[in-house]
mmCIF file with all atom_site columns, C-alpha atoms in Angstrom:
data_model
loop_
_atom_site.group_PDB
_atom_site.id
_atom_site.type_symbol
_atom_site.label_atom_id
_atom_site.label_alt_id
_atom_site.label_comp_id
_atom_site.label_asym_id
_atom_site.label_entity_id
_atom_site.label_seq_id
_atom_site.pdbx_PDB_ins_code
_atom_site.Cartn_x
_atom_site.Cartn_y
_atom_site.Cartn_z
_atom_site.occupancy
_atom_site.B_iso_or_equiv
_atom_site.pdbx_formal_charge
_atom_site.auth_seq_id
_atom_site.auth_comp_id
_atom_site.auth_asym_id
_atom_site.auth_atom_id
_atom_site.pdbx_PDB_model_num
ATOM 1   C CA . MET A 1 1   ? 104.786 -126.125 -122.540 1.00 0.00 ? 913  MET A CA 1
ATOM 2   C CA . SER A 1 2   ? 106.635 -123.064 -123.847 1.00 0.00 ? 914  SER A CA 1
ATOM 3   C CA . VAL A 1 3   ? 105.178 -119.581 -124.245 1.00 0.00 ? 915  VAL A CA 1
ATOM 4   C CA . GLU A 1 4   ? 105.311 -119.876 -128.041 1.00 0.00 ? 916  GLU A CA 1
ATOM 5   C CA . ALA A 1 5   ? 103.258 -123.067 -128.006 1.00 0.00 ? 917  ALA A CA 1
ATOM 6   C CA . LYS A 1 6   ? 100.705 -121.441 -125.697 1.00 0.00 ? 918  LYS A CA 1
ATOM 7   C CA . VAL A 1 7   ? 100.441 -118.450 -128.027 1.00 0.00 ? 919  VAL A CA 1
ATOM 8   C CA . ILE A 1 8   ? 99.943  -120.708 -131.047 1.00 0.00 ? 920  ILE A CA 1
ATOM 9   C CA . GLU A 1 9   ? 97.318  -122.690 -129.128 1.00 0.00 ? 921  GLU A CA 1
ATOM 10  C CA . ARG A 1 10  ? 95.467  -119.480 -128.262 1.00 0.00 ? 922  ARG A CA 1
ATOM 11  C CA . ILE A 1 11  ? 95.694  -118.242 -131.849 1.00 0.00 ? 923  ILE A CA 1
ATOM 12  C CA . HIS A 1 12  ? 94.162  -121.520 -133.041 1.00 0.00 ? 924  HIS A CA 1
ATOM 13  C CA . SER A 1 13  ? 91.261  -121.184 -130.618 1.00 0.00 ? 925  SER A CA 1
ATOM 14  C CA . ILE A 1 14  ? 90.669  -117.542 -131.618 1.00 0.00 ? 926  ILE A CA 1
ATOM 15  C CA . LEU A 1 15  ? 90.835  -118.179 -135.372 1.00 0.00 ? 927  LEU A CA 1
ATOM 16  C CA . GLU A 1 16  ? 88.481  -121.167 -135.134 1.00 0.00 ? 928  GLU A CA 1
ATOM 17  C CA . LYS A 1 17  ? 85.728  -118.727 -134.107 1.00 0.00 ? 929  LYS A CA 1
ATOM 18  C CA . PHE A 1 18  ? 85.886  -117.237 -137.623 1.00 0.00 ? 930  PHE A CA 1
ATOM 19  C CA . ASP A 1 19  ? 84.710  -120.568 -139.150 1.00 0.00 ? 931  ASP A CA 1
ATOM 20  C CA . ASN A 1 20  ? 86.684  -121.310 -142.345 1.00 0.00 ? 932  ASN A CA 1
ATOM 21  C CA . LYS A 1 21  ? 87.982  -117.796 -142.945 1.00 0.00 ? 933  LYS A CA 1
ATOM 22  C CA . TYR A 1 22  ? 91.338  -118.390 -141.212 1.00 0.00 ? 934  TYR A CA 1
ATOM 23  C CA . MET A 1 23  ? 91.415  -122.167 -140.663 1.00 0.00 ? 935  MET A CA 1
ATOM 24  C CA . LEU A 1 24  ? 91.429  -125.106 -143.078 1.00 0.00 ? 936  LEU A CA 1
ATOM 25  C CA . ASN A 1 25  ? 91.461  -128.696 -141.803 1.00 0.00 ? 937  ASN A CA 1
ATOM 26  C CA . GLY A 1 26  ? 92.811  -127.576 -138.419 1.00 0.00 ? 938  GLY A CA 1
ATOM 27  C CA . ARG A 1 27  ? 95.652  -125.528 -139.919 1.00 0.00 ? 939  ARG A CA 1
ATOM 28  C CA . ILE A 1 28  ? 96.016  -121.757 -139.978 1.00 0.00 ? 940  ILE A CA 1
ATOM 29  C CA . LYS A 1 29  ? 95.658  -120.055 -143.360 1.00 0.00 ? 941  LYS A CA 1
ATOM 30  C CA . LYS A 1 30  ? 98.735  -117.926 -142.706 1.00 0.00 ? 942  LYS A CA 1
ATOM 31  C CA . SER A 1 31  ? 98.500  -115.893 -145.899 1.00 0.00 ? 943  SER A CA 1
ATOM 32  C CA . LYS A 1 32  ? 94.895  -114.851 -145.151 1.00 0.00 ? 944  LYS A CA 1
ATOM 33  C CA . VAL A 1 33  ? 95.721  -113.971 -141.535 1.00 0.00 ? 945  VAL A CA 1
ATOM 34  C CA . ILE A 1 34  ? 98.773  -111.949 -142.602 1.00 0.00 ? 946  ILE A CA 1
ATOM 35  C CA . GLU A 1 35  ? 96.791  -110.202 -145.348 1.00 0.00 ? 947  GLU A CA 1
ATOM 36  C CA . ASP A 1 36  ? 94.082  -109.158 -142.871 1.00 0.00 ? 948  ASP A CA 1
ATOM 37  C CA . LEU A 1 37  ? 96.673  -108.075 -140.296 1.00 0.00 ? 949  LEU A CA 1
ATOM 38  C CA . ASP A 1 38  ? 98.300  -105.863 -142.943 1.00 0.00 ? 950  ASP A CA 1
ATOM 39  C CA . ARG A 1 39  ? 94.882  -104.308 -143.585 1.00 0.00 ? 951  ARG A CA 1
ATOM 40  C CA . TYR A 1 40  ? 94.258  -103.936 -139.816 1.00 0.00 ? 952  TYR A CA 1
ATOM 41  C CA . ASP A 1 41  ? 91.001  -105.923 -140.037 1.00 0.00 ? 953  ASP A CA 1
ATOM 42  C CA . HIS A 1 42  ? 89.061  -104.723 -136.977 1.00 0.00 ? 954  HIS A CA 1
ATOM 43  C CA . ASN A 1 43  ? 87.365  -108.051 -136.200 1.00 0.00 ? 955  ASN A CA 1
ATOM 44  C CA . LEU A 1 44  ? 90.632  -110.007 -136.327 1.00 0.00 ? 956  LEU A CA 1
ATOM 45  C CA . MET A 1 45  ? 92.604  -107.415 -134.371 1.00 0.00 ? 957  MET A CA 1
ATOM 46  C CA . GLU A 1 46  ? 89.892  -107.158 -131.704 1.00 0.00 ? 958  GLU A CA 1
ATOM 47  C CA . ALA A 1 47  ? 89.716  -110.948 -131.330 1.00 0.00 ? 959  ALA A CA 1
ATOM 48  C CA . LEU A 1 48  ? 93.498  -111.269 -131.014 1.00 0.00 ? 960  LEU A CA 1
ATOM 49  C CA . LEU A 1 49  ? 93.965  -108.358 -128.627 1.00 0.00 ? 961  LEU A CA 1
ATOM 50  C CA . SER A 1 50  ? 91.114  -109.467 -126.366 1.00 0.00 ? 962  SER A CA 1
ATOM 51  C CA . ASP A 1 51  ? 93.234  -112.486 -125.376 1.00 0.00 ? 963  ASP A CA 1
ATOM 52  C CA . LYS A 1 52  ? 95.434  -111.568 -122.399 1.00 0.00 ? 964  LYS A CA 1
ATOM 53  C CA . LEU A 1 53  ? 98.438  -113.714 -123.411 1.00 0.00 ? 965  LEU A CA 1
ATOM 54  C CA . ILE A 1 54  ? 98.538  -112.336 -126.961 1.00 0.00 ? 966  ILE A CA 1
ATOM 55  C CA . HIS A 1 55  ? 97.885  -108.816 -125.703 1.00 0.00 ? 967  HIS A CA 1
ATOM 56  C CA . ASP A 1 56  ? 100.713 -109.007 -123.171 1.00 0.00 ? 968  ASP A CA 1
ATOM 57  C CA . SER A 1 57  ? 103.131 -110.645 -125.642 1.00 0.00 ? 969  SER A CA 1
ATOM 58  C CA . TYR A 1 58  ? 102.531 -108.422 -128.672 1.00 0.00 ? 970  TYR A CA 1
ATOM 59  C CA . THR A 1 59  ? 101.611 -104.952 -127.442 1.00 0.00 ? 971  THR A CA 1
ATOM 60  C CA . GLU A 1 60  ? 103.758 -102.155 -126.155 1.00 0.00 ? 972  GLU A CA 1
ATOM 61  C CA . LYS A 1 61  ? 102.740 -98.944  -124.452 1.00 0.00 ? 973  LYS A CA 1
ATOM 62  C CA . LEU A 1 62  ? 104.184 -95.824  -126.077 1.00 0.00 ? 974  LEU A CA 1
ATOM 63  C CA . VAL A 1 63  ? 103.205 -92.322  -124.932 1.00 0.00 ? 975  VAL A CA 1
ATOM 64  C CA . ASN A 1 64  ? 100.024 -93.615  -123.245 1.00 0.00 ? 976  ASN A CA 1
ATOM 65  C CA . VAL A 1 65  ? 98.969  -95.503  -126.386 1.00 0.00 ? 977  VAL A CA 1
ATOM 66  C CA . GLU A 1 66  ? 99.072  -99.261  -126.785 1.00 0.00 ? 978  GLU A CA 1
ATOM 67  C CA . VAL A 1 67  ? 100.648 -100.402 -130.047 1.00 0.00 ? 979  VAL A CA 1
ATOM 68  C CA . PHE A 1 68  ? 100.168 -103.884 -131.503 1.00 0.00 ? 980  PHE A CA 1
ATOM 69  C CA . LYS A 1 69  ? 103.476 -105.238 -132.822 1.00 0.00 ? 981  LYS A CA 1
ATOM 70  C CA . VAL A 1 70  ? 102.044 -106.503 -136.117 1.00 0.00 ? 982  VAL A CA 1
ATOM 71  C CA . ASN A 1 71  ? 105.413 -107.247 -137.733 1.00 0.00 ? 983  ASN A CA 1
ATOM 72  C CA . GLN A 1 72  ? 106.599 -109.277 -134.748 1.00 0.00 ? 984  GLN A CA 1
ATOM 73  C CA . PHE A 1 73  ? 103.308 -111.200 -134.693 1.00 0.00 ? 985  PHE A CA 1
ATOM 74  C CA . ILE A 1 74  ? 103.563 -111.942 -138.435 1.00 0.00 ? 986  ILE A CA 1
ATOM 75  C CA . GLU A 1 75  ? 107.165 -113.136 -138.012 1.00 0.00 ? 987  GLU A CA 1
ATOM 76  C CA . MET A 1 76  ? 105.972 -115.499 -135.307 1.00 0.00 ? 988  MET A CA 1
ATOM 77  C CA . LEU A 1 77  ? 103.347 -116.919 -137.682 1.00 0.00 ? 989  LEU A CA 1
ATOM 78  C CA . GLU A 1 78  ? 105.842 -117.307 -140.516 1.00 0.00 ? 990  GLU A CA 1
ATOM 79  C CA . PHE A 1 79  ? 108.499 -119.031 -138.387 1.00 0.00 ? 991  PHE A CA 1
ATOM 80  C CA . LYS A 1 80  ? 106.125 -121.167 -136.303 1.00 0.00 ? 992  LYS A CA 1
ATOM 81  C CA . LYS A 1 81  ? 106.998 -124.365 -138.175 1.00 0.00 ? 993  LYS A CA 1
ATOM 82  C CA . TYR A 1 82  ? 110.636 -124.011 -137.141 1.00 0.00 ? 994  TYR A CA 1
ATOM 83  C CA . TRP A 1 83  ? 109.754 -123.803 -133.461 1.00 0.00 ? 995  TRP A CA 1
ATOM 84  C CA . GLU A 1 84  ? 108.278 -127.283 -133.481 1.00 0.00 ? 996  GLU A CA 1
ATOM 85  C CA . ASP A 1 85  ? 111.489 -129.126 -134.343 1.00 0.00 ? 997  ASP A CA 1
ATOM 86  C CA . SER A 1 86  ? 114.319 -126.628 -134.134 1.00 0.00 ? 998  SER A CA 1
ATOM 87  C CA . TYR A 1 87  ? 116.152 -124.406 -131.706 1.00 0.00 ? 999  TYR A CA 1
ATOM 88  C CA . THR A 1 88  ? 116.108 -121.468 -134.099 1.00 0.00 ? 1000 THR A CA 1
ATOM 89  C CA . LYS A 1 89  ? 113.464 -119.318 -135.727 1.00 0.00 ? 1001 LYS A CA 1
ATOM 90  C CA . TYR A 1 90  ? 115.457 -119.084 -138.943 1.00 0.00 ? 1002 TYR A CA 1
ATOM 91  C CA . SER A 1 91  ? 114.756 -121.126 -142.011 1.00 0.00 ? 1003 SER A CA 1
ATOM 92  C CA . ASN A 1 92  ? 117.355 -123.287 -143.676 1.00 0.00 ? 1004 ASN A CA 1
ATOM 93  C CA . LYS A 1 93  ? 118.151 -120.503 -146.088 1.00 0.00 ? 1005 LYS A CA 1
ATOM 94  C CA . ILE A 1 94  ? 121.534 -118.942 -146.657 1.00 0.00 ? 1006 ILE A CA 1
ATOM 95  C CA . GLY A 1 95  ? 121.947 -115.660 -148.463 1.00 0.00 ? 1007 GLY A CA 1
ATOM 96  C CA . LEU A 1 96  ? 122.477 -111.932 -148.299 1.00 0.00 ? 1008 LEU A CA 1
ATOM 97  C CA . THR A 1 97  ? 120.233 -109.934 -146.007 1.00 0.00 ? 1009 THR A CA 1
ATOM 98  C CA . ALA A 1 98  ? 119.464 -106.251 -145.632 1.00 0.00 ? 1010 ALA A CA 1
ATOM 99  C CA . GLY A 1 99  ? 117.375 -105.002 -142.734 1.00 0.00 ? 1011 GLY A CA 1
ATOM 100 C CA . GLY A 1 100 ? 116.737 -108.547 -141.506 1.00 0.00 ? 1012 GLY A CA 1
ATOM 101 C CA . LYS A 1 101 ? 115.211 -109.722 -144.797 1.00 0.00 ? 1013 LYS A CA 1
ATOM 102 C CA . PHE A 1 102 ? 116.766 -111.717 -147.588 1.00 0.00 ? 1014 PHE A CA 1
ATOM 103 C CA . ILE A 1 103 ? 117.454 -109.536 -150.617 1.00 0.00 ? 1015 ILE A CA 1
ATOM 104 C CA . ASP A 1 104 ? 115.316 -111.748 -152.854 1.00 0.00 ? 1016 ASP A CA 1
ATOM 105 C CA . GLU A 1 105 ? 112.359 -110.855 -150.586 1.00 0.00 ? 1017 GLU A CA 1
ATOM 106 C CA . SER A 1 106 ? 113.006 -107.113 -150.795 1.00 0.00 ? 1018 SER A CA 1
ATOM 107 C CA . THR A 1 107 ? 112.187 -104.593 -153.496 1.00 0.00 ? 1019 THR A CA 1
ATOM 108 C CA . ASP A 1 108 ? 114.844 -102.155 -152.279 1.00 0.00 ? 1020 ASP A CA 1
ATOM 109 C CA . VAL A 1 109 ? 117.890 -103.895 -153.757 1.00 0.00 ? 1021 VAL A CA 1
ATOM 110 C CA . VAL A 1 110 ? 120.326 -101.773 -155.753 1.00 0.00 ? 1022 VAL A CA 1
ATOM 111 C CA . LEU A 1 111 ? 123.288 -103.024 -157.751 1.00 0.00 ? 1023 LEU A CA 1
ATOM 112 C CA . ASP A 1 112 ? 125.690 -100.143 -157.277 1.00 0.00 ? 1024 ASP A CA 1
ATOM 113 C CA . PHE A 1 113 ? 129.098 -99.743  -158.915 1.00 0.00 ? 1025 PHE A CA 1
ATOM 114 C CA . PRO A 1 114 ? 131.831 -97.602  -157.373 1.00 0.00 ? 1026 PRO A CA 1
ATOM 115 C CA . PHE A 1 115 ? 133.014 -96.273  -160.742 1.00 0.00 ? 1027 PHE A CA 1
ATOM 116 C CA . LYS A 1 116 ? 130.101 -94.596  -162.488 1.00 0.00 ? 1028 LYS A CA 1
ATOM 117 C CA . ASP A 1 117 ? 131.993 -94.167  -165.764 1.00 0.00 ? 1029 ASP A CA 1
ATOM 118 C CA . THR A 1 118 ? 132.344 -97.933  -166.271 1.00 0.00 ? 1030 THR A CA 1
ATOM 119 C CA . VAL A 1 119 ? 130.611 -99.445  -169.283 1.00 0.00 ? 1031 VAL A CA 1
ATOM 120 C CA . LEU A 1 120 ? 129.260 -102.945 -168.877 1.00 0.00 ? 1032 LEU A CA 1
ATOM 121 C CA . LYS A 1 121 ? 128.477 -105.147 -171.826 1.00 0.00 ? 1033 LYS A CA 1
ATOM 122 C CA . ALA A 1 122 ? 125.933 -107.825 -171.072 1.00 0.00 ? 1034 ALA A CA 1
ATOM 123 C CA . GLY A 1 123 ? 126.614 -110.320 -173.798 1.00 0.00 ? 1035 GLY A CA 1
ATOM 124 C CA . MET A 1 124 ? 128.985 -111.483 -176.452 1.00 0.00 ? 1036 MET A CA 1
ATOM 125 C CA . SER A 1 125 ? 128.285 -111.733 -180.120 1.00 0.00 ? 1037 SER A CA 1
ATOM 126 C CA . LYS A 1 126 ? 129.999 -114.194 -182.457 1.00 0.00 ? 1038 LYS A CA 1
ATOM 127 C CA . GLU A 1 127 ? 132.332 -111.383 -183.530 1.00 0.00 ? 1039 GLU A CA 1
ATOM 128 C CA . ASP A 1 128 ? 133.408 -110.792 -179.896 1.00 0.00 ? 1040 ASP A CA 1
ATOM 129 C CA . LEU A 1 129 ? 134.045 -114.489 -179.479 1.00 0.00 ? 1041 LEU A CA 1
ATOM 130 C CA . GLU A 1 130 ? 136.213 -114.605 -182.614 1.00 0.00 ? 1042 GLU A CA 1
ATOM 131 C CA . ASN A 1 131 ? 138.239 -111.537 -181.543 1.00 0.00 ? 1043 ASN A CA 1
ATOM 132 C CA . SER A 1 132 ? 139.083 -112.885 -178.103 1.00 0.00 ? 1044 SER A CA 1
#
């Protein structure tokens, strides 16, 4: 059994203690877990970090302070389905990325033109069509 499968197994057992808040029919409600991780929900964070395997896998000590790698933990939740039947954590998606995220998932995308004095026309009228 791989480390990832053990972590997922532990996460299941931890989240089951919260009744139906994070689990539905034996499956993790990923969006709810991720939402509460983004809000640093104390009960969820305490439950996760009290497990030694999760603590050792997703914390790092920096200047005498332990930091929980929330983004890395969320990525593991999001890509879990690819671990079960694939050798890669990446989805079957092809596209442009910036900072490790696809540009359609980012709000920091800029369409930049090298010549600022260029005028772009977004459509053609019937007159333009007749003149060309």
